[in-house]
Coordinates of C-alpha atoms in Angstrom, one line a residue:
X1 CA 67.4 145.9 66.3
X2 CA 70.8 145.3 67.9
X3 CA 70.2 143.4 71.2
X4 CA 72.6 145.6 73.2
X5 CA 70.8 148.7 72.0
X6 CA 67.5 147.0 73.0
X7 CA 68.7 146.3 76.5
X8 CA 70.0 149.9 76.9
X9 CA 66.7 151.3 75.8
X10 CA 64.8 149.1 78.3
X11 CA 67.1 150.3 81.1
X12 CA 66.6 153.9 80.0
X13 CA 62.8 153.5 80.0
X14 CA 63.0 152.1 83.6
X15 CA 65.1 155.0 84.9
X16 CA 62.9 157.5 83.1
X17 CA 59.8 156.2 84.8
X18 CA 61.4 157.1 88.1
X19 CA 62.6 160.6 87.2
X20 CA 61.3 163.1 89.8
X21 CA 61.3 165.9 87.2
X22 CA 58.7 163.8 85.3
X23 CA 56.5 162.3 88.0
X24 CA 56.6 164.4 91.2
X25 CA 54.2 167.1 89.9
X26 CA 51.3 164.8 90.1
X27 CA 51.6 164.4 93.9
X28 CA 51.8 168.0 95.1
X29 CA 49.8 168.8 98.3
X30 CA 47.5 171.9 98.7
X31 CA 49.1 175.2 99.8
X32 CA 49.0 175.7 103.6
X33 CA 47.8 178.8 105.5
X34 CA 51.3 179.0 107.1
X35 CA 54.8 178.1 106.0
X36 CA 55.9 175.4 103.7
X37 CA 59.1 173.7 105.0
X38 CA 60.9 171.2 102.7
X39 CA 63.2 168.5 104.2
X40 CA 64.5 165.4 102.7
X41 CA 67.2 162.8 102.1
X42 CA 68.3 160.3 99.6
X43 CA 70.0 159.8 96.2
X44 CA 67.0 161.5 94.5
X45 CA 66.7 164.3 97.1
X46 CA 68.2 167.0 94.9
X47 CA 66.2 166.1 91.8
X48 CA 63.0 165.9 93.9
X49 CA 63.7 169.3 95.4
X50 CA 64.3 170.7 91.9
X51 CA 61.0 169.2 90.7
X52 CA 59.2 170.6 93.7
X53 CA 60.5 174.1 93.1
X54 CA 59.6 173.9 89.4
X55 CA 56.0 173.0 90.1
X56 CA 55.2 174.7 93.4
X57 CA 53.5 178.1 93.1
X58 CA 53.8 179.3 96.6
X59 CA 56.7 180.3 98.9
X60 CA 58.9 177.6 100.4
X61 CA 62.2 177.0 102.0
X62 CA 64.1 173.9 103.1
X63 CA 67.1 171.7 103.3
X64 CA 67.7 168.2 101.8
X65 CA 70.8 166.0 101.8
X66 CA 72.0 163.8 98.9
X67 CA 75.0 161.7 98.1
X68 CA 78.2 163.3 97.0
X69 CA 78.1 164.3 93.3
X70 CA 74.3 164.0 93.2
X71 CA 73.5 167.6 94.0
X72 CA 71.6 170.1 91.8
X73 CA 71.3 173.9 92.1
X74 CA 67.9 175.0 93.6
X75 CA 66.7 178.5 94.3
X76 CA 64.9 178.1 97.7
X77 CA 65.8 174.7 98.9
X78 CA 69.4 174.2 100.2
X79 CA 71.0 171.0 98.9
X80 CA 73.8 169.5 101.0
X81 CA 75.9 166.5 100.0
X82 CA 77.2 163.8 102.3
X83 CA 78.7 160.3 102.2
X84 CA 76.9 157.1 101.2
X85 CA 76.7 154.2 102.0
X86 CA 79.0 154.7 105.0
X87 CA 78.0 158.0 106.8
X88 CA 80.3 160.9 107.5
X89 CA 80.4 164.1 109.5
X90 CA 78.5 166.0 106.8
X91 CA 75.5 163.7 107.1
X92 CA 75.6 164.0 110.9
X93 CA 75.7 167.8 110.7
X94 CA 72.8 168.1 108.2
X95 CA 70.7 165.7 110.3
X96 CA 71.0 168.1 113.3
X97 CA 70.1 171.1 111.1
X98 CA 67.0 169.3 109.8
X99 CA 65.8 168.5 113.3
X100 CA 66.3 172.2 114.2
X101 CA 64.2 173.3 111.1
X102 CA 61.1 171.4 112.3
X103 CA 61.0 172.9 115.8
X104 CA 58.2 175.2 116.8
X105 CA 55.9 174.5 113.8
X106 CA 52.2 175.2 114.0
X107 CA 49.1 173.4 112.8
X108 CA 48.9 175.9 109.9
X109 CA 52.3 174.9 108.6
X110 CA 53.2 172.2 106.0
X111 CA 56.2 170.0 106.0
X112 CA 57.0 168.3 102.6
X113 CA 59.5 165.5 103.2
X114 CA 61.3 164.1 100.1
X115 CA 62.5 160.6 100.7
X116 CA 64.4 158.2 98.5
X117 CA 66.8 155.3 98.8
X118 CA 70.1 156.2 100.5
X119 CA 68.5 158.5 103.0
X120 CA 69.2 156.2 105.9
X121 CA 73.0 156.6 105.5
X122 CA 72.8 160.3 104.7
X123 CA 70.9 161.2 108.0
X124 CA 73.5 159.8 110.4
X125 CA 72.6 161.1 113.9
X126 CA 72.7 158.5 116.7
X127 CA 72.1 159.5 120.3
X128 CA 74.7 158.1 122.6
X129 CA 76.8 156.8 119.8
X130 CA 79.8 158.3 118.0
X131 CA 80.1 158.7 114.3
X132 CA 82.8 156.1 114.3
X133 CA 80.3 153.7 115.9
X134 CA 77.8 154.4 113.2
X135 CA 80.4 153.9 110.5
X136 CA 81.5 150.5 111.9
X137 CA 77.9 149.3 112.1
X138 CA 77.1 150.4 108.5
X139 CA 80.2 148.6 107.2
X140 CA 79.2 145.5 109.0
X141 CA 75.6 145.7 107.7
X142 CA 76.7 146.1 104.1
X143 CA 79.0 143.1 104.2
X144 CA 76.7 140.8 106.1
X145 CA 74.2 139.7 103.5
X146 CA 71.3 141.1 105.5
X147 CA 68.2 142.3 103.6
X148 CA 67.5 146.0 103.3
X149 CA 64.6 145.6 105.7
X150 CA 66.9 144.0 108.3
X151 CA 69.6 146.7 107.8
X152 CA 67.1 149.5 108.2
X153 CA 65.5 147.9 111.3
X154 CA 68.9 148.2 112.9
X155 CA 69.5 151.7 111.6
X156 CA 66.1 152.9 112.9
X157 CA 66.9 152.0 116.4
X158 CA 70.3 153.6 116.4
X159 CA 68.9 157.0 115.2
X160 CA 67.5 160.2 116.5
X161 CA 65.7 160.9 113.2
X162 CA 64.6 157.6 111.7
X163 CA 61.8 155.3 112.6
X164 CA 59.1 158.0 112.7
X165 CA 61.1 160.3 115.0
X166 CA 61.3 163.1 112.5
X167 CA 57.6 163.0 111.7
X168 CA 56.8 163.1 115.4
X169 CA 59.0 166.2 115.9
X170 CA 57.1 168.0 113.1
X171 CA 53.8 167.9 115.0
X172 CA 51.4 169.6 115.0
X173 CA 52.3 170.7 111.4
X174 CA 50.9 168.6 108.6
X175 CA 53.5 166.3 107.1
X176 CA 53.3 165.1 103.5
X177 CA 56.0 162.6 102.5
X178 CA 56.8 162.0 98.8
X179 CA 58.7 158.8 98.5
X180 CA 60.7 156.9 95.8
X181 CA 60.8 153.3 96.7
X182 CA 64.0 151.3 96.6
X183 CA 62.8 148.5 98.7
X184 CA 61.1 145.2 98.0
X185 CA 57.4 145.6 98.8
X186 CA 57.5 149.4 98.7
X187 CA 57.1 149.6 102.5
X188 CA 57.1 153.3 103.5
X189 CA 58.6 152.5 106.9
X190 CA 61.6 150.8 105.3
X191 CA 62.5 153.5 102.6
X192 CA 65.4 155.6 104.1
X193 CA 64.4 153.9 107.4
X194 CA 61.1 155.7 107.5
X195 CA 61.9 159.1 109.2
X196 CA 58.2 160.2 109.1
X197 CA 56.6 156.8 109.3
X198 CA 55.6 154.8 112.4
X199 CA 57.8 151.8 112.9
X200 CA 56.3 148.4 113.7
X201 CA 59.7 146.8 114.6
X202 CA 61.3 146.9 118.1
X203 CA 64.7 147.3 119.6
X204 CA 64.7 143.6 120.4
X205 CA 64.2 142.9 116.7
X206 CA 67.3 145.0 115.9
X207 CA 69.3 143.2 118.5
X208 CA 68.2 139.9 117.2
X209 CA 69.4 140.9 113.7
X210 CA 72.8 141.9 115.1
X211 CA 73.1 138.5 116.8
X212 CA 71.8 136.5 113.8
X213 CA 74.5 137.9 111.5
X214 CA 77.2 138.0 114.2
X215 CA 78.0 141.7 113.8
X216 CA 81.0 143.0 115.7
X217 CA 79.4 146.1 117.3
X218 CA 80.6 148.3 120.1
X219 CA 79.2 147.5 123.6
X220 CA 77.6 151.0 123.5
X221 CA 75.3 149.8 120.7
X222 CA 74.1 146.8 122.8
X223 CA 73.7 149.1 125.8
X224 CA 71.6 151.6 123.8
X225 CA 69.4 148.9 122.3
X226 CA 68.7 147.6 125.8
X227 CA 67.4 151.0 126.9
X228 CA 63.8 152.2 126.5
X229 CA 65.1 155.4 124.7
X230 CA 66.1 153.3 121.7
X231 CA 62.5 152.4 120.9
X232 CA 61.1 154.0 117.7
X233 CA 57.8 155.9 117.2
X234 CA 55.0 153.5 116.6
X235 CA 52.3 153.7 113.8
X236 CA 49.5 154.5 116.3
X237 CA 51.4 157.5 117.8
X238 CA 49.0 160.5 117.8
X239 CA 51.8 162.8 116.6
X240 CA 51.8 160.9 113.3
X241 CA 48.0 160.9 112.7
X242 CA 46.9 162.9 109.7
X243 CA 50.3 162.7 108.0
X244 CA 50.3 161.5 104.4
X245 CA 52.7 159.4 102.3
X246 CA 52.6 159.2 98.5
X247 CA 54.8 156.9 96.5
X248 CA 55.7 158.7 93.4
X249 CA 58.0 156.1 91.8
X250 CA 58.4 152.4 92.4
X251 CA 60.3 149.4 90.9
X252 CA 57.1 148.0 89.5
X253 CA 56.3 151.2 87.6
X254 CA 59.8 151.1 86.1
X255 CA 59.4 147.5 85.1
X256 CA 56.1 148.3 83.5
X257 CA 57.8 151.2 81.6
X258 CA 60.4 148.8 80.3
X259 CA 57.7 146.3 79.3
X260 CA 55.9 149.1 77.4
X261 CA 59.2 150.0 75.6
X262 CA 59.7 146.3 74.7
X263 CA 56.2 146.2 73.3
X264 CA 56.9 149.2 71.1
X265 CA 59.9 147.3 69.7
X266 CA 57.7 144.2 69.0
X267 CA 59.2 142.1 71.9
X268 CA 56.9 140.3 74.3
X269 CA 57.9 140.6 77.9
X270 CA 57.3 138.8 81.2
X271 CA 57.7 140.7 84.5
X272 CA 59.0 138.1 86.8
X273 CA 58.9 140.2 90.0
X274 CA 59.6 143.7 91.3
X275 CA 60.8 142.4 94.7
X276 CA 63.5 139.8 94.2
X277 CA 65.7 139.3 97.2
X278 CA 68.5 136.9 98.0
X279 CA 72.1 136.3 97.2
X280 CA 73.0 137.9 93.8
X281 CA 74.8 134.8 92.6
X282 CA 71.9 132.5 93.5
X283 CA 69.3 134.8 91.9
X284 CA 71.5 134.7 88.7
X285 CA 71.4 130.9 88.6
X286 CA 67.6 131.1 88.7
X287 CA 67.5 133.6 85.9
X288 CA 69.8 131.4 83.9
X289 CA 67.5 128.4 84.4
X290 CA 64.6 130.5 83.2
X291 CA 66.4 131.4 80.0
X292 CA 67.2 127.7 79.4
X293 CA 63.5 126.9 79.9
X294 CA 62.5 129.5 77.3
X295 CA 65.0 128.2 74.8
X296 CA 64.2 124.5 75.4
X297 CA 60.5 124.6 75.8
X298 CA 59.1 128.0 75.1
X299 CA 58.0 128.3 78.8
X300 CA 56.9 130.4 80.6
X301 CA 57.1 132.6 77.5
X302 CA 58.2 131.9 73.9
X303 CA 61.2 133.6 72.3
X304 CA 61.8 136.2 71.2
X305 CA 61.1 137.7 74.6
X306 CA 62.5 139.6 77.5
X307 CA 62.3 138.6 81.1
X308 CA 62.2 141.6 83.5
X309 CA 62.8 141.7 87.2
X310 CA 63.6 144.2 90.0
X311 CA 64.2 144.3 93.7
X312 CA 67.4 144.3 95.8
X313 CA 69.7 141.3 95.9
X314 CA 72.5 141.1 98.4
X315 CA 76.2 140.0 98.4
X316 CA 77.8 138.3 101.3
X317 CA 81.3 139.7 100.8
X318 CA 84.0 137.0 101.2
X319 CA 86.7 138.3 98.9
X320 CA 88.5 141.6 98.2
X321 CA 87.5 142.2 94.6
X322 CA 85.5 145.1 93.1
X323 CA 81.9 145.2 92.2
X324 CA 78.4 145.6 93.5
X325 CA 75.4 143.3 93.5
X326 CA 74.7 143.8 89.8
X327 CA 78.2 142.9 88.8
X328 CA 78.0 139.9 91.0
X329 CA 74.7 138.9 89.5
X330 CA 76.1 139.2 86.0
X331 CA 79.3 137.3 86.7
X332 CA 77.3 134.4 88.2
X333 CA 74.9 134.5 85.2
X334 CA 77.9 134.4 82.9
X335 CA 79.3 131.4 84.7
X336 CA 75.9 129.7 84.6
X337 CA 75.1 130.3 80.9
X338 CA 78.6 129.5 79.7
X339 CA 78.1 131.3 76.4
X340 CA 74.5 130.1 75.7
X341 CA 73.5 131.4 72.3
X342 CA 70.5 133.7 71.9
X343 CA 70.8 135.1 75.5
X344 CA 71.6 138.7 76.2
X345 CA 71.3 140.3 79.6
X346 CA 71.7 143.5 81.6
X347 CA 71.7 144.1 85.3
X348 CA 72.1 147.7 86.6
X349 CA 71.2 149.9 89.5
X350 CA 68.8 152.6 88.6
X351 CA 70.7 155.2 90.6
X352 CA 73.7 154.7 88.2
X353 CA 76.0 153.3 90.8
X354 CA 76.5 149.6 91.5
X355 CA 77.8 149.5 95.0
X356 CA 80.7 151.9 95.3
X357 CA 82.1 151.7 91.8
X358 CA 81.6 154.0 88.8
X359 CA 79.3 151.7 86.9
X360 CA 75.6 151.2 87.0
X361 CA 76.0 147.5 86.1
X362 CA 77.0 145.4 83.2
X363 CA 75.8 143.8 80.0
X364 CA 76.2 140.2 78.8
X365 CA 76.2 138.9 75.2
X366 CA 76.5 135.3 73.9
X367 CA 80.2 135.8 73.2
X368 CA 81.1 137.2 76.6
X369 CA 82.0 133.8 78.0
X370 CA 84.4 132.8 75.3
X371 CA 86.0 136.3 75.3
X372 CA 86.6 136.0 79.0
X373 CA 88.3 132.6 78.5
X374 CA 90.4 134.0 75.7
X375 CA 91.4 136.8 78.0
X376 CA 92.7 134.4 80.5
X377 CA 90.1 135.3 83.2
X378 CA 89.3 132.6 85.8
X379 CA 85.6 133.4 86.2
X380 CA 84.9 131.1 89.1
X381 CA 87.9 132.4 91.1
X382 CA 86.8 136.0 90.3
X383 CA 83.3 135.2 91.5
X384 CA 84.7 133.7 94.7
X385 CA 86.6 137.0 95.1
X386 CA 83.5 139.2 94.5
X387 CA 85.3 140.7 91.5
X388 CA 82.6 141.1 88.9
X389 CA 83.5 144.6 88.1
X390 CA 86.9 143.7 86.7
X391 CA 85.5 140.8 84.6
X392 CA 83.2 143.2 82.8
X393 CA 85.7 145.9 82.6
X394 CA 88.1 143.5 80.8
X395 CA 85.3 142.7 78.4
X396 CA 84.4 146.4 77.9
X397 CA 80.9 145.4 79.0
X398 CA 80.3 147.8 81.9
X399 CA 77.4 150.1 81.8
X400 CA 78.4 153.6 82.9
X401 CA 75.6 156.2 83.1
X402 CA 76.7 158.6 85.8
X403 CA 74.4 159.6 88.5
X404 CA 70.7 159.4 87.5
X405 CA 69.5 161.2 90.7
X406 CA 66.8 158.7 91.3
X407 CA 66.7 155.2 92.8
X408 CA 64.2 152.4 92.4
X409 CA 66.8 149.7 92.9
X410 CA 68.0 147.0 90.6
X411 CA 66.8 146.5 87.1
X412 CA 67.4 143.2 85.2
X413 CA 66.5 142.2 81.7
X414 CA 67.2 138.8 80.1
X415 CA 66.7 139.1 76.3
X416 CA 66.2 135.8 74.4
X417 CA 66.3 136.1 70.6
X418 CA 64.7 133.7 68.2

């Protein structure tokens, strides 16, 4: 089988394992005596809402917000689109509407909350802060190299809806949250900044993260974090007791689906980890070293084989090029392998969008390095400029899938032939 086709099939298997239309039906709660109200946010919110409508036998109504161009038509659940990763007025407006929807609920009512990656930016409502303040902070977070957990710690404490606040406002109604994990470790309180989950972090933690990375934030942000009102709802809060959280899709499940697909093709696989974090370019060097070890010594697995990994790497932006963390990973891998024979690779975001570009990721073949040299590309300079997108565009090696309407973070596969 063609190695490029093999890698594409592995990526498709990983994305398919996180498709809400396929997996959500197994996690439906019981029908309530009262109303069923559906709320939600994230890149998968529209497809989750569609899946819920497809499989729910009772009455329901609701409102979810997803990223622009990620919407789907639903019959009873309104789907609104807003900006991601930097919030806009549409996200702020829908956050206010969602808060209004959960007022005056009773113990007979049921709230189904549909949460996936991206929800944090899409629910932008910050007490005492302007939208411009939130946008400035989000931009600083995205460029800082902070982990997703650190970013969401800051976001929780600058929100009227995250960090368990939404869940507390739903009381005394029963809250069942269905989540799709895009975070290392699958921590429910980190996914979309945990709007229905108690938060163990503190405002002082958020302030320490701001200081650690040297964010340029408005004084209003520091003033807010110094006030008691900025503190989030804690896990032991009685308003959250009895609520449920079910993880319907995770990076590990997607990696296992890719491993099963590889097995069907007769290729042994090794799942390295579902929670890889760190600088994309450094993680790529480690993957390159593993490929070398397989080729030279048949360790930790003999070729032919595929090494799989997931998680969310980060990019500390120092240049002005184009490309997300997967393009950065692939460019660093390309520089490290330098045309090593028998090695093929793919790195792509399962939501179909790598950063803010139109690609999910990129693919690498043994001839990619020489073709780049022949094309006159200065690969090291382009890596310094965070310009991975334009390298793989020039090589016609971008992976463009369009929106998948799900998100279990990055998928990487290193295929080593015999």
